[in-house]
Short mmCIF file of C-alpha atoms in Angstrom, two decimals:
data_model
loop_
_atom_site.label_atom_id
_atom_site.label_comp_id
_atom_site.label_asym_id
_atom_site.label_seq_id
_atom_site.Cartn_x
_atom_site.Cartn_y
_atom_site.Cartn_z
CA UNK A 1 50.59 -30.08 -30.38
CA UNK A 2 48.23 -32.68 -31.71
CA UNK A 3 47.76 -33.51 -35.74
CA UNK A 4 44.11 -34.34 -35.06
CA UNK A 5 44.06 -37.68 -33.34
CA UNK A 6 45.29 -37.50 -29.75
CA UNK A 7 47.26 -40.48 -30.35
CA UNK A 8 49.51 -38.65 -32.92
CA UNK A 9 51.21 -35.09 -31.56
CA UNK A 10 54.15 -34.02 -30.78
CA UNK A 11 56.00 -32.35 -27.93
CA UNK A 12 58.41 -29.60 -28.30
CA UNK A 13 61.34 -27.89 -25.81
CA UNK A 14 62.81 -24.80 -25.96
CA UNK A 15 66.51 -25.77 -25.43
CA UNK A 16 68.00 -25.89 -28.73
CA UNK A 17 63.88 -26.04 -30.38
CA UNK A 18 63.97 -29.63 -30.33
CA UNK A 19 61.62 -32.45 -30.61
CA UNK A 20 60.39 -34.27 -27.42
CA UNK A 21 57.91 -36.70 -28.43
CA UNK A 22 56.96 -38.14 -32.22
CA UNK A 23 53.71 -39.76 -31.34
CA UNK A 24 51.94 -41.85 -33.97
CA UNK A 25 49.45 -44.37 -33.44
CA UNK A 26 49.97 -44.09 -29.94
CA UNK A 27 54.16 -44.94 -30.42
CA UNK A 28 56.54 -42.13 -29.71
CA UNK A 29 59.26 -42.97 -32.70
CA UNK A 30 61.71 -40.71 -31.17
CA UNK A 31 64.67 -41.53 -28.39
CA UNK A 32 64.31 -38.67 -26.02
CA UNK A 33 64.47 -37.86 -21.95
CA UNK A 34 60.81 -37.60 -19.87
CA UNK A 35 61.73 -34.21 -18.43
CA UNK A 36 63.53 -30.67 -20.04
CA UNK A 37 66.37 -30.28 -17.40
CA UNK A 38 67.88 -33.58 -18.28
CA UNK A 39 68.38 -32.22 -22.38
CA UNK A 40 70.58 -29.48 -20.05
CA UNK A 41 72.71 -32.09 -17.95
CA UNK A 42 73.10 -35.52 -20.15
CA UNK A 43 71.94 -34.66 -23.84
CA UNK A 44 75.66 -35.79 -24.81
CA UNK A 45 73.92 -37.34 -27.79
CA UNK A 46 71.83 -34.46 -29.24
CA UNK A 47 68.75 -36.13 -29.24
CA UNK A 48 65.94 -34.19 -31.06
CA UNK A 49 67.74 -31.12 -30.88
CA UNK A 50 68.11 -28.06 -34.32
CA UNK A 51 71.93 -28.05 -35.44
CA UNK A 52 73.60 -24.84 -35.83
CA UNK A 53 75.14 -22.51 -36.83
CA UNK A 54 76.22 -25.20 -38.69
CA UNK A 55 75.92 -28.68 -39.25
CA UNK A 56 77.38 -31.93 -39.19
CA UNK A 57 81.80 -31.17 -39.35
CA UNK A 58 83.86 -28.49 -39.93
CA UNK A 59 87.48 -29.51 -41.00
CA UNK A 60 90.44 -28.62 -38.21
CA UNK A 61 87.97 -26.16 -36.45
CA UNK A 62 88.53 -24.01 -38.42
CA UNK A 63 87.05 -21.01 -41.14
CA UNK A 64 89.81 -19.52 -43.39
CA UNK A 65 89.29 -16.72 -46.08
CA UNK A 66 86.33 -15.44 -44.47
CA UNK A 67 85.72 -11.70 -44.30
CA UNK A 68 89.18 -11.98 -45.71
CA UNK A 69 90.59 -13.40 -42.08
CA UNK A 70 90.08 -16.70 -40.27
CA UNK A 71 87.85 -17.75 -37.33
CA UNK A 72 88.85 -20.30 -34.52
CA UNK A 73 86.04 -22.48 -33.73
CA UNK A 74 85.52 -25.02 -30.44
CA UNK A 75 87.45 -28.39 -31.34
CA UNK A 76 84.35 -30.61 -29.72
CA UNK A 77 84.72 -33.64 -32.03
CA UNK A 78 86.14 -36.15 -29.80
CA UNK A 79 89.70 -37.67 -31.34
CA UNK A 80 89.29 -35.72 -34.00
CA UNK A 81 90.26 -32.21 -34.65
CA UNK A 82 87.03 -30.80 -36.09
CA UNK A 83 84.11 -28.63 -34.74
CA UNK A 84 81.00 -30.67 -34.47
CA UNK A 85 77.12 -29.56 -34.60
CA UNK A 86 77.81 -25.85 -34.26
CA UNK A 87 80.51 -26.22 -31.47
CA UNK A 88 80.89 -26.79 -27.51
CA UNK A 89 77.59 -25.07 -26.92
CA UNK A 90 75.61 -24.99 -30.52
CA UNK A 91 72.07 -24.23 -31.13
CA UNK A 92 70.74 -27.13 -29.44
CA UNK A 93 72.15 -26.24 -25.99
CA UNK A 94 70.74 -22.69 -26.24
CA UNK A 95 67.54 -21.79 -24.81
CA UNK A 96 65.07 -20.83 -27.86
CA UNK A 97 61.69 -17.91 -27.39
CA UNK A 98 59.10 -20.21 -27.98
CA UNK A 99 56.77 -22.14 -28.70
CA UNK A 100 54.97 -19.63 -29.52
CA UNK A 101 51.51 -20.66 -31.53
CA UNK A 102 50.97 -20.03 -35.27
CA UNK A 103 49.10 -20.75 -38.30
CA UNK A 104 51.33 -21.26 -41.19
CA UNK A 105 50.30 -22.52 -44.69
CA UNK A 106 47.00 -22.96 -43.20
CA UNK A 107 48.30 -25.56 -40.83
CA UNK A 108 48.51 -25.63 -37.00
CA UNK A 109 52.22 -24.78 -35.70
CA UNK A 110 54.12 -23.15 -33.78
CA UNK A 111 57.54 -21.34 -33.57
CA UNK A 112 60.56 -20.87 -31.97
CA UNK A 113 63.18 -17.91 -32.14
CA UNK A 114 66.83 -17.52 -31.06
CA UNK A 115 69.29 -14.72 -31.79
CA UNK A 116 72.79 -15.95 -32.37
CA UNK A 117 75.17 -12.95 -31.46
CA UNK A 118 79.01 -12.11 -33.53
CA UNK A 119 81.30 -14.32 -31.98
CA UNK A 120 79.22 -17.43 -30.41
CA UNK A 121 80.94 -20.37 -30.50
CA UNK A 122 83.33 -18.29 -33.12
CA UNK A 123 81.17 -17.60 -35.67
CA UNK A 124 81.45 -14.19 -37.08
CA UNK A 125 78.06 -11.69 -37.47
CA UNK A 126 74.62 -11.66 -35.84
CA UNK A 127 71.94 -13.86 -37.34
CA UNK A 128 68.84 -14.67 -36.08
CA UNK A 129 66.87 -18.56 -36.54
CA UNK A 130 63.74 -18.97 -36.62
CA UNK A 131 61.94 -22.53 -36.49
CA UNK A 132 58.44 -23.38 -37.60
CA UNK A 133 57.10 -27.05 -36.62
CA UNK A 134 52.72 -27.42 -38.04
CA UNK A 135 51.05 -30.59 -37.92
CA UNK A 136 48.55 -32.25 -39.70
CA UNK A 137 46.83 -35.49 -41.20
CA UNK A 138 47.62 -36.31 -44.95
CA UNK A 139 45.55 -39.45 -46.10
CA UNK A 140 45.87 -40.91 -42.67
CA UNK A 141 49.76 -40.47 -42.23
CA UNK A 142 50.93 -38.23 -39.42
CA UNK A 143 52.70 -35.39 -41.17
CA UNK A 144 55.17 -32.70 -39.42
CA UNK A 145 57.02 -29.90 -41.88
CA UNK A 146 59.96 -28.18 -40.24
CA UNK A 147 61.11 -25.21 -41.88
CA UNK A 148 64.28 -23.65 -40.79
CA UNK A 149 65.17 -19.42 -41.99
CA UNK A 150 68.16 -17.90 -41.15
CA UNK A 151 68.97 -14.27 -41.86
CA UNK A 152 72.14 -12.48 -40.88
CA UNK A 153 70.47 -8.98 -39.06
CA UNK A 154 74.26 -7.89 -37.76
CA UNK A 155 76.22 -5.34 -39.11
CA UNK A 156 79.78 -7.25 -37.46
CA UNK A 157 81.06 -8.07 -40.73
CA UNK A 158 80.08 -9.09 -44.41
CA UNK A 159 79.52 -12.46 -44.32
CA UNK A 160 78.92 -15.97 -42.68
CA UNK A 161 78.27 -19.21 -42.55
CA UNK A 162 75.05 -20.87 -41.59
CA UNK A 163 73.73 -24.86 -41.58
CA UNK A 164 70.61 -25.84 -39.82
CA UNK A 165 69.26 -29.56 -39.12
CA UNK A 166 67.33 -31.80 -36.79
CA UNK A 167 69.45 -34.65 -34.95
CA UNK A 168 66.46 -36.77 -33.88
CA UNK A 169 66.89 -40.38 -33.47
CA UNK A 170 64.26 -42.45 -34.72
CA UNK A 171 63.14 -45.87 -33.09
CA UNK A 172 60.45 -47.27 -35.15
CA UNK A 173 60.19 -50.57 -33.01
CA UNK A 174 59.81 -49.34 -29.95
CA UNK A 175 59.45 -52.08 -27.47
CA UNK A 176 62.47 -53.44 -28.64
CA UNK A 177 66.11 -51.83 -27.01
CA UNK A 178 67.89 -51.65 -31.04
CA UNK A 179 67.05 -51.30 -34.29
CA UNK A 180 67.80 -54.36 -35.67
CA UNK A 181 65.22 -55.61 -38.07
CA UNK A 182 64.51 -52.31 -39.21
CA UNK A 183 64.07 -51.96 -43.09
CA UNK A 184 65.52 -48.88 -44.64
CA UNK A 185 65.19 -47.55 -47.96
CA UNK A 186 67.48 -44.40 -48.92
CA UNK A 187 67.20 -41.66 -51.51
CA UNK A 188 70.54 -42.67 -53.14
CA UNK A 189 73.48 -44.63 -52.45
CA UNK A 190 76.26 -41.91 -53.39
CA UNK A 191 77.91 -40.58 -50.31
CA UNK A 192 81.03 -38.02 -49.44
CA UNK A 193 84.09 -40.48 -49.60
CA UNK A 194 85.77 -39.35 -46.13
CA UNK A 195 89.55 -39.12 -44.51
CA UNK A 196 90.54 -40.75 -41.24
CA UNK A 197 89.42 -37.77 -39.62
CA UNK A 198 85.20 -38.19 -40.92
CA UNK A 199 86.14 -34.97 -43.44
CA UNK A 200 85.01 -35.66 -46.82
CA UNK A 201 87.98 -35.82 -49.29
CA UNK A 202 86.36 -34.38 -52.17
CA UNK A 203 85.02 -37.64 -53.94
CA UNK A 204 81.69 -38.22 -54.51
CA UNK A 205 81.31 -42.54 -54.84
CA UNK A 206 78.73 -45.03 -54.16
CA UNK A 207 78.48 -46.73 -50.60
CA UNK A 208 79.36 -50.56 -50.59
CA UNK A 209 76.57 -51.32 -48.57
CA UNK A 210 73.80 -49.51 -49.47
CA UNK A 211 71.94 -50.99 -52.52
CA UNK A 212 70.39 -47.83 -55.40
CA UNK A 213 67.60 -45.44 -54.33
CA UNK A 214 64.37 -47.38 -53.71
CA UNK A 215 66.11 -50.82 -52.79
CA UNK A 216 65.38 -52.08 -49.66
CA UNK A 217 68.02 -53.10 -46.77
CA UNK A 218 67.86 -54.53 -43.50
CA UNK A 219 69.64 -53.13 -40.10
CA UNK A 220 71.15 -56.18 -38.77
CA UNK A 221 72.32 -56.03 -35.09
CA UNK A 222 76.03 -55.12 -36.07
CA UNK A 223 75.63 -54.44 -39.82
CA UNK A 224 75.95 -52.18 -41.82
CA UNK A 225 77.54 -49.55 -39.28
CA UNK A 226 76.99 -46.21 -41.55
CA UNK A 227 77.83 -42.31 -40.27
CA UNK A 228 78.16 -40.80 -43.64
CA UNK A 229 76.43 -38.25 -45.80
CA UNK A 230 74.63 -39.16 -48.84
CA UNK A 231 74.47 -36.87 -51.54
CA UNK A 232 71.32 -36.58 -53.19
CA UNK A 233 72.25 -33.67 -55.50
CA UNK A 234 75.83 -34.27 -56.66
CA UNK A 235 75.53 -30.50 -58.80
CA UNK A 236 75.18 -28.90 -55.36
CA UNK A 237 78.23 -26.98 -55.23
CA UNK A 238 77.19 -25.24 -58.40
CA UNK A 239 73.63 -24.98 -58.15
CA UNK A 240 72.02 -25.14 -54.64
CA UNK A 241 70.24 -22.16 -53.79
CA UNK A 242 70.98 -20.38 -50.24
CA UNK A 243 67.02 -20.90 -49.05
CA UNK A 244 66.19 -23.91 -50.73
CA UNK A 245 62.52 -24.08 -49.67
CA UNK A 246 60.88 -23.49 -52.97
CA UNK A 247 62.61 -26.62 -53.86
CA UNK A 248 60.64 -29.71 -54.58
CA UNK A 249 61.06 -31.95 -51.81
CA UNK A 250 62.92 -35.16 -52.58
CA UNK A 251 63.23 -38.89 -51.14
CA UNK A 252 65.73 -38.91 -48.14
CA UNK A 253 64.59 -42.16 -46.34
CA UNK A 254 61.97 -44.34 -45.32
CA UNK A 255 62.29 -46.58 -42.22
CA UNK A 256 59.79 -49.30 -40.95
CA UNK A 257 59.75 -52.10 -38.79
CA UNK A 258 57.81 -55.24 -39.36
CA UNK A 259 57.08 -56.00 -35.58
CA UNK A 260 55.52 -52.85 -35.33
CA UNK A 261 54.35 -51.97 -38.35
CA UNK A 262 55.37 -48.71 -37.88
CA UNK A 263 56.44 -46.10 -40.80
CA UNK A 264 58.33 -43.50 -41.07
CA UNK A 265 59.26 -40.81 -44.66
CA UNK A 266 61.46 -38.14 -44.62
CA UNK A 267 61.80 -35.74 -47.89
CA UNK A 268 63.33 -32.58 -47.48
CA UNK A 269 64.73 -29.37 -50.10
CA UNK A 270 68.46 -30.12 -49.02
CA UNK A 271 70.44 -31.49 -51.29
CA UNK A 272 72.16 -34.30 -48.39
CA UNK A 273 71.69 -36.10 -45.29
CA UNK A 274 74.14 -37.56 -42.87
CA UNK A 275 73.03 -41.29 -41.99
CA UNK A 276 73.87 -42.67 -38.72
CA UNK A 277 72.82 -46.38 -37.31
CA UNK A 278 73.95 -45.40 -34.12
CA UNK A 279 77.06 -47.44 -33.55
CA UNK A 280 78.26 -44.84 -30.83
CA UNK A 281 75.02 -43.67 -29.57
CA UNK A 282 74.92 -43.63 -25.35
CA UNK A 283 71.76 -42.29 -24.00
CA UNK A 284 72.29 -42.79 -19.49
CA UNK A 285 70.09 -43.76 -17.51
CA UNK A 286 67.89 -41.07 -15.33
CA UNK A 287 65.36 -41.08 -12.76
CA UNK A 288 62.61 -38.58 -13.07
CA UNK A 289 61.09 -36.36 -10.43
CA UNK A 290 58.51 -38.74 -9.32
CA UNK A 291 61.43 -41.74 -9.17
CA UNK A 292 60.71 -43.12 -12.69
CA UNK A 293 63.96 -44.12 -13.74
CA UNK A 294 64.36 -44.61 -17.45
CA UNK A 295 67.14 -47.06 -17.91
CA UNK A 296 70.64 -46.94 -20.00
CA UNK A 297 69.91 -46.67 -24.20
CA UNK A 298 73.14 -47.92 -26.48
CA UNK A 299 73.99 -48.30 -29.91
CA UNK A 300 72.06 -49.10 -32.06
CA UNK A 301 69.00 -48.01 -30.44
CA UNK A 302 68.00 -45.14 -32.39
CA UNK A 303 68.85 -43.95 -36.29
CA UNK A 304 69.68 -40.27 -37.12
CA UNK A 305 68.69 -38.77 -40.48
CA UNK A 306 69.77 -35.30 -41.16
CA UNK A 307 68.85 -33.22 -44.32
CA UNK A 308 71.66 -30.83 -44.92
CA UNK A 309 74.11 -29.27 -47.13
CA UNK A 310 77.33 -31.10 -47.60
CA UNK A 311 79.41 -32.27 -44.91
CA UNK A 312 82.63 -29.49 -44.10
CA UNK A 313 80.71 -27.34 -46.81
CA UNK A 314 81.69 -23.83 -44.29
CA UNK A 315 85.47 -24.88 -44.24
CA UNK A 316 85.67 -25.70 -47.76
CA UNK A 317 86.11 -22.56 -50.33
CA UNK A 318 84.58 -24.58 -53.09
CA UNK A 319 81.74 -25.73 -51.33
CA UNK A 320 81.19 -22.65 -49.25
CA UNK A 321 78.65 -21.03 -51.73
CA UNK A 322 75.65 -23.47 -50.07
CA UNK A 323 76.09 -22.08 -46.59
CA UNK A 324 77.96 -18.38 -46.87
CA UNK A 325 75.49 -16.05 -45.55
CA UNK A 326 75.53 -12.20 -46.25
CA UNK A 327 74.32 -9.47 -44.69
CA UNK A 328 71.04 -9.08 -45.49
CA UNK A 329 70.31 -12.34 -46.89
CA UNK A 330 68.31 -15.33 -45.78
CA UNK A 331 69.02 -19.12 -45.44
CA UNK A 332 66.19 -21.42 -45.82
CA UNK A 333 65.40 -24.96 -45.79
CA UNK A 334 62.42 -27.63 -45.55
CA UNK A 335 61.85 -31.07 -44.63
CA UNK A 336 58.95 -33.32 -44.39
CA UNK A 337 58.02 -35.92 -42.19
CA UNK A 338 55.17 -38.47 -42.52
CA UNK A 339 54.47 -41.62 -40.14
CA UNK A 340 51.72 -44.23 -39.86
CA UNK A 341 50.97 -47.97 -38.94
CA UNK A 342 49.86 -50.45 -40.89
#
């Protein structure tokens, strides 16, 4: 799918709906693989895939008090005892329908569908995702919206619990093998104080590192090392709407990279984002059909930004209210994505 100018489009898959290519200028800013069947066999990292049916952690593996019992999830976060990104096999490791072409808000698109059935991964009731990507050209800036709905179409049980995000990992330098250089501005500094186990502990305090919203910091090659998720609404709890896409969107990040002069925005209706440098990140090498081989990517060499709801928010009773999903109702969320070079 191009946005006007061949040398900014995009490239979609339909495991897990995720994004391929992020071309601008000629630059893809995303880390990805060159062919589909290797997101099967070595996408340990999630690159570019959607997140569900939840996001980000969920404390002990585990959902308690809902539909007045409790739900066993996969345990898939390494040391820890929590289930990560929607389980062993989340919505990024299942095959969407799609891409299927559209016209949406008067914009070129496409989407993808997948039916999650009572019981994947442990999740109780039916509910059915559908993903919208359209591309355009805003005063010269590559744009791509991603809107994410979710409605629960089962009649297994009452209720749910639902999260949806992208897990791309951006490289705006790309002839370099990290990140280092890259500037980074943030939409806030408060994050989700978290245990020894990356579960949030309830506390809502400002990250040492990170200077206010709008100021300016620089990726060194070791420094700061940041997985966390920063809170841009700290009322969510108590206010967030279940479909948040009639929210205004609001400043998650911008990254750039003076070699390149690449640029990259990201606004979105949720009211967090998890922000990873990549400390962990292992992409292996492969060797395409033709004998390309595409060599080893580490840490460092990519940056994840994930609009979302709050970090454990489906384990946590007081929290649950942004992601419980009732029959009959609809999840929703939006997020924005512009890129250019100066």
């Amino acid at each position: 799918m191009t946005a006007t100018n061949p040398d900014s489009s995009f490239t979609f898959f339909s495991q897990g709906a995720l994004i391929q290519e992020f071309r601008v200028a000629g630059h893809n800013i995303v880390q990805n693989f060159p062919e589909a069947k290797f997101y099967s066999t070595h996408n340990d990292a999630y690159l570019g895939e959607t997140i569900g049916r939840t996001t980000n952690r969920v404390k002990g593996a585990k959902l308690e008090n809902l539909n007045g019992q409790s739900y066993q999830l996969a345990a898939n976060d390494g040391e820890n005892p929590n289930s990560l990104h929607g389980g062993a096999r989340g919505w990024g490791k299942q095959d969407f329908e799609g891409p299927k072409p559209v016209n949406r808000n008067g914009k070129e698109g496409v989407q993808f569908r997948y039916v999650s059935k009572d019981g994947e991964e442990g999740y109780p009731g039916t509910v059915e995702c559908l993903v919208w990507y359209t591309a355009g050209v805003e005063d010269g800036k590559t744009v791509l919206e991603v809107e994410y709905q979710v409605e629960f179409i089962g009649d297994e049980c009452d209720e749910t619990v639902v999260g949806v995000t992208n897990h791309s990992y951006f490289h705006v330098n790309p002839g370099a093998t990290t990140t280092e250089g890259t500037v980074v501005t943030l939409g806030t500094n408060k994050y989700l104080e978290l245990d020894a186990h990356q579960i949030p502990t309830g506390q809502i305090t400002t990250f040492p590192s990170v200077p206010p919203a709008g100021k300016a910091f620089i990726l060194g090659a070791t420094e700061p090392a940041i997985d966390d998720c920063f809170v841009i609404d700290t009322d969510a709890p108590s206010s967030c709407p279940l479909d948040t896409r009639m929210q205004l969107l609001r400043h998650v990040a911008t990254i750039s990279h003076p070699d390149s002069g690449l640029h990259l925005e990201i606004q979105s209706t949720e009211p967090a984002f998890q922000f990873y440098t990549g400390d962990g990140l292992y992409i292996p090498e492969v060797e395409t059909d033709k004998g390309v081989k595409v060599l080893v990517r580490g840490k460092r060499s990519g940056i994840a930004i994930e609009p979302s709801r709050y970090v454990d928010c489906a384990g946590r009773e007081a929290w649950r209210g942004m992601c419980r999903l009732k029959r009959g109702q609809i999840w929703g969320a939006k997020s924005m994505y512009r890129a250019w070079k100066e």
